[in-house]
Short mmCIF file of C-alpha atoms and ligand atoms in Angstrom, two decimals:
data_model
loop_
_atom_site.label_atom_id
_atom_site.label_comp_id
_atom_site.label_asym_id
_atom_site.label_seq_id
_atom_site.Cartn_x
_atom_site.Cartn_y
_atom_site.Cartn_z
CA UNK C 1 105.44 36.24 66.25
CA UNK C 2 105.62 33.12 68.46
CA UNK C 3 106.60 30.18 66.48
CA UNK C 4 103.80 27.39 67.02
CA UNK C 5 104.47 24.39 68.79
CA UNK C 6 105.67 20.96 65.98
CA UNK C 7 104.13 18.16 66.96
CA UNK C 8 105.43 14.82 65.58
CA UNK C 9 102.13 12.01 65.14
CA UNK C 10 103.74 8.45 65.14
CA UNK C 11 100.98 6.16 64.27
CA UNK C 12 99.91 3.49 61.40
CA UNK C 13 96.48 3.88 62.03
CA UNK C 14 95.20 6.71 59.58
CA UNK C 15 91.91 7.91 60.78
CA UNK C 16 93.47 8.34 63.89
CA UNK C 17 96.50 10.61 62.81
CA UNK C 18 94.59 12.30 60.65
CA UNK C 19 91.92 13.45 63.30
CA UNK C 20 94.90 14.08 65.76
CA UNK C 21 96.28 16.18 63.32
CA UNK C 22 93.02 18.14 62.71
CA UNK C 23 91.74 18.96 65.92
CA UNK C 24 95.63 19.64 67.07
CA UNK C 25 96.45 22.26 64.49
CA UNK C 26 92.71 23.67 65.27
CA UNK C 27 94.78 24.15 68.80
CA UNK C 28 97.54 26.02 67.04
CA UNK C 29 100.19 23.33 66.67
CA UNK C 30 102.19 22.54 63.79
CA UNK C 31 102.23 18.87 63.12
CA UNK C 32 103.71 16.32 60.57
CA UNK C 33 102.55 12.74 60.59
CA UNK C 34 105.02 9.51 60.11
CA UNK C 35 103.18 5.84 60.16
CA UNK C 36 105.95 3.68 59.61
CA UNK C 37 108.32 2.89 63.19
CA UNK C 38 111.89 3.00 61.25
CA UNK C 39 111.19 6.11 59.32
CA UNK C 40 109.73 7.72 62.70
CA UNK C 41 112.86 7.39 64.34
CA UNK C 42 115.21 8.69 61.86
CA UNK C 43 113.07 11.78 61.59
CA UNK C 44 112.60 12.10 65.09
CA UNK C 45 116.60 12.64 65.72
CA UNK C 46 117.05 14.79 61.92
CA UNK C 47 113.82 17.18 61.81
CA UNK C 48 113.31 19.31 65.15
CA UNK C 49 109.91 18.97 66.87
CA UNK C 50 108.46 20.01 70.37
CA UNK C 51 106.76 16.63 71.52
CA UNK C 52 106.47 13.18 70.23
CA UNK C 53 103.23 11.47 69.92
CA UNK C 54 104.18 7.37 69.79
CA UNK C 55 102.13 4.60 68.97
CA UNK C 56 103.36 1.50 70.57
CA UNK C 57 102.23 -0.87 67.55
CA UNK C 58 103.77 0.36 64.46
CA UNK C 59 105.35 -1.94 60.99
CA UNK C 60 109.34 -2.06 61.35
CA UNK C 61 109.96 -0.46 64.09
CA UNK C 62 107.50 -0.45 67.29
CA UNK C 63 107.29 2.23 69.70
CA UNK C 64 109.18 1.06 72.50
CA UNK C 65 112.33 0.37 70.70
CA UNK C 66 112.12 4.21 69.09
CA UNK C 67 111.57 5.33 72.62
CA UNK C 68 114.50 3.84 73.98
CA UNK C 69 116.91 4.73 70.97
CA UNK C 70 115.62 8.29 71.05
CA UNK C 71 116.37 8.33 74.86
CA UNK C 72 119.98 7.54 74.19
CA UNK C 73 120.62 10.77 72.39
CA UNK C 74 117.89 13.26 72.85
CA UNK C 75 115.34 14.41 75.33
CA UNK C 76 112.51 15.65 72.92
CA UNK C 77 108.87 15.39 75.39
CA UNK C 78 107.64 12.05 73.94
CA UNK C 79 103.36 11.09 74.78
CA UNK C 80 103.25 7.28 74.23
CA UNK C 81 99.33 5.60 72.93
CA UNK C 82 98.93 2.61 74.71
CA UNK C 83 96.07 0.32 73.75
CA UNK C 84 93.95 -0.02 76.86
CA UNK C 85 94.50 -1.88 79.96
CA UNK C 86 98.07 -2.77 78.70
CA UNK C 87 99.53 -2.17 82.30
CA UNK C 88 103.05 -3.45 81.09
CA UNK C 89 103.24 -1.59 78.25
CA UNK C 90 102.35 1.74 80.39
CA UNK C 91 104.95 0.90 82.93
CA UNK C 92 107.73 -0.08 79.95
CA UNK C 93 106.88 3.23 77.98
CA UNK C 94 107.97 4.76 81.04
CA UNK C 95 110.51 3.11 81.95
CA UNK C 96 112.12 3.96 78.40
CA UNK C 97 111.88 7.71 79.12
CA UNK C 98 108.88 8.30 77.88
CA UNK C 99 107.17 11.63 79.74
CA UNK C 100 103.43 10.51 79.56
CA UNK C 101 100.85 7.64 78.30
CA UNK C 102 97.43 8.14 77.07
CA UNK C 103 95.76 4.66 76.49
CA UNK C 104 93.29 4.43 73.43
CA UNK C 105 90.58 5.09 72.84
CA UNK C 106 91.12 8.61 74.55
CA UNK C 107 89.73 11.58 74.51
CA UNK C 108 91.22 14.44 72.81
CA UNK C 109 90.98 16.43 75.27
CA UNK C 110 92.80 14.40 77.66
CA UNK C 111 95.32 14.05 75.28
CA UNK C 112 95.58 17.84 74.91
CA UNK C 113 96.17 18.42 78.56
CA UNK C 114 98.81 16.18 78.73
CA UNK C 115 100.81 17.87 75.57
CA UNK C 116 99.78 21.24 76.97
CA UNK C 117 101.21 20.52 80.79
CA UNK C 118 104.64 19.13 79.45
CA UNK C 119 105.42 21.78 76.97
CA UNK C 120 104.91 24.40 79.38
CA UNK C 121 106.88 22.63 82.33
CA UNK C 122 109.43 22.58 79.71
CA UNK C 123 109.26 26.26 78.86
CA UNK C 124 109.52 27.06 82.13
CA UNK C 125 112.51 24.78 82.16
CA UNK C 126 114.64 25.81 79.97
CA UNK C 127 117.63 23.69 80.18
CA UNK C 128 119.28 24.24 76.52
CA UNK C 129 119.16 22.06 74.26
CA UNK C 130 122.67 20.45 73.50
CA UNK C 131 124.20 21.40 70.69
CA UNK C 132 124.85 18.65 67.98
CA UNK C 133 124.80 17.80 64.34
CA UNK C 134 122.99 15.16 62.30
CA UNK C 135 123.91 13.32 59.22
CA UNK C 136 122.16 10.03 58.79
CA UNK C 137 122.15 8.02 62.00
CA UNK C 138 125.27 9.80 63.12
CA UNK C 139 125.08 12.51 66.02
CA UNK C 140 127.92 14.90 66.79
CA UNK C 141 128.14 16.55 70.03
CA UNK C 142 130.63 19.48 69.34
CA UNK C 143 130.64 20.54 72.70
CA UNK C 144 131.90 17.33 73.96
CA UNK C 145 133.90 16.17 71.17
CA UNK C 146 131.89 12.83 70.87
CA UNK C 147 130.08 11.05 67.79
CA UNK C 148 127.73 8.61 68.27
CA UNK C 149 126.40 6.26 65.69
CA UNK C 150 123.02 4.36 67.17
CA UNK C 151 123.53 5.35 70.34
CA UNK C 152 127.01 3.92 70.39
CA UNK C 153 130.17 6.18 70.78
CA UNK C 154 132.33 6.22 68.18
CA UNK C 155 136.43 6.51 69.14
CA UNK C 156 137.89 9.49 66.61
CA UNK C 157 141.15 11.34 67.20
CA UNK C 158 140.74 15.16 67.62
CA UNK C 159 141.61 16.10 64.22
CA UNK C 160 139.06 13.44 63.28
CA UNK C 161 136.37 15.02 64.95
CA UNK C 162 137.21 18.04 63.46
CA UNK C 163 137.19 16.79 59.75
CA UNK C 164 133.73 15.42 60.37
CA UNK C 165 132.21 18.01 62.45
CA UNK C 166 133.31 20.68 59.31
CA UNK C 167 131.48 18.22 56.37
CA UNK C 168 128.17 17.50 58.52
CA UNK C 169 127.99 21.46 59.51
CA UNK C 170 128.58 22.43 55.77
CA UNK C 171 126.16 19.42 54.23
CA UNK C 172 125.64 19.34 50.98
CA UNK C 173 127.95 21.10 50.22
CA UNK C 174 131.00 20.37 48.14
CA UNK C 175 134.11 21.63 50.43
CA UNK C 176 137.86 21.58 48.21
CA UNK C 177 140.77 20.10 49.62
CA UNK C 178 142.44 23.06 50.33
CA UNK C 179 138.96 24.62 52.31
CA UNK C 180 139.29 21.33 54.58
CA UNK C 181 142.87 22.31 55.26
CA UNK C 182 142.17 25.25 56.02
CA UNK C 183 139.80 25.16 58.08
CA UNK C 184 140.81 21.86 60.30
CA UNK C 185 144.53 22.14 60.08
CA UNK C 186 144.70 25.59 60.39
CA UNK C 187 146.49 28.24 57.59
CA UNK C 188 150.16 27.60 58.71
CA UNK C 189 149.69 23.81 57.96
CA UNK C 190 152.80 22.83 55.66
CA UNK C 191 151.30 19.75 55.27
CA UNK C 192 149.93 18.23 51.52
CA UNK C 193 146.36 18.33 51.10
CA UNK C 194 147.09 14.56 51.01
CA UNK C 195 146.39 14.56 54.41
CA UNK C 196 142.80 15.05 53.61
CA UNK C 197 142.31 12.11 52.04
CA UNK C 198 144.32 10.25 54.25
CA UNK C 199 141.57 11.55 57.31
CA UNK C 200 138.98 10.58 55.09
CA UNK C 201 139.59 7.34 54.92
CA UNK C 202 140.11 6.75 58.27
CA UNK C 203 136.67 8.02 59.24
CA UNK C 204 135.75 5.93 56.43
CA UNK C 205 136.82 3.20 58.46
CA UNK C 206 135.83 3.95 61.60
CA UNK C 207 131.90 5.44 60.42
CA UNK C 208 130.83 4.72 57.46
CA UNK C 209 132.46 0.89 56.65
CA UNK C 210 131.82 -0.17 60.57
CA UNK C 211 128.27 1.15 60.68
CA UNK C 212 127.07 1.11 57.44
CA UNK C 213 126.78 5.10 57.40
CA UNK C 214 127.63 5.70 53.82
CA UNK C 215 127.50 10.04 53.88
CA UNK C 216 131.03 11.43 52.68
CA UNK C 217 130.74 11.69 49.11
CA UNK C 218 134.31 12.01 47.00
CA UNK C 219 133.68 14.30 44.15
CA UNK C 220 136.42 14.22 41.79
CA UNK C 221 138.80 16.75 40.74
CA UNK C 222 137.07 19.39 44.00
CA UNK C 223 136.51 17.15 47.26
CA UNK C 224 134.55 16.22 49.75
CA UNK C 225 130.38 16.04 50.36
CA UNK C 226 128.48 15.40 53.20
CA UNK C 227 125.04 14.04 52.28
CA UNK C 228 122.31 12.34 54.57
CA1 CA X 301 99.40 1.17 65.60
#
């Protein structure tokens, strides 16, 4: 069976995501609903949904900033709700990448055709979407070798890349010292698994101290965690 469509409802105002989220899974879509702006975007970039429905007004975070951080590292079909007649805001939401408007108070229906017409340009679309791996606010792109933490690109050596790319893919997982070495260094590595820790800390350095991205968890006397 066809998965249904997830549809992601950003918006503080209750009665509204509630009905939204009502009459849409009466459609046949799945749908989880976030109200608060910072929140939105860190689920918008760790959970996987179809389309985006954004408020523009929303506590912490407003729409227009998630719009443009999303843009930098995903293309995910985002609807933005404009309160009416707010020309500039209809013009910015675009200009940030997002795929439609709908200004309030709308219709469902409308609403509906717009969500139906973009996910089915996209199916028959189907550029692939890239391959990467979440932890926290940082975003791996294994088939380009590059992290990026807020949209920024973080400079890591190969073997660096590696070492992280193996803890996010395996989170939460504990992974042993000799696993890591392994597995990144490769079987004929003559090395000491001091190594290990010495990579560590340099991601340490270069992630989690610079950007505040606290996720690789020592656990004594085993190894190394990854944990969002
Ligand atoms: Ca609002």
């Amino acid at each position: 069976m066809e998965s249904k469509p997830k549809i992601f409802i950003v918006e503080d105002e209750r009665q509204i995501a509630r009905f939204l989220q009502i009459d849409l899974e009466k459609e046949g879509f799945d749908t989880a609903i976030e109200k608060n702006g910072r929140r939105a975007y860190e689920r918008i970039i760790q959970e996987k949904y179809d389309l985006v429905i954004l408020d523009v007004m929303l506590p912490e975070m407003d729409g227009m900033e998630i719009c443009k951080r999303v843009r930098e590292i995903s293309d995910i079909p985002i609807i933005m709700l404009t309160a009416r007649d707010e020309i500039k805001d209809k013009v910015e939401g675009l200009d940030l990448g997002a795929n439609d408007y709908v200004t309030k108070p709308f219709a469902f229906e409308e609403l509906l055709a717009r969500i139906r017409g973009i996910l089915k340009r996209r199916n028959e679309d189907p550029r692939k979407e890239e391959n990467r791996l979440v932890v926290g606010n940082v975003i791996l792109y294994p088939d380009r070798y590059e992290v990026k933490v807020n949209g920024e690109l973080v400079d890591l050596t190969h073997k660096e890349f590696e070492l992280l790319q193996y803890l996010v893919a395996n989170k939460p997982n504990v992974l042993s010292r000799d696993q890591i070495l392994q597995k990144v260094w490769g079987y004929d590595f003559m090395g000491n698994t001091n190594v290990v820790d010495v990579y560590i800390s340099y991601l340490r350095s270069k992630i989690e101290d610079k950007y505040n991205e606290k996720h690789i968890h020592t656990i004594r006397g085993v190894g190394y965690a990854c944990r969002d």
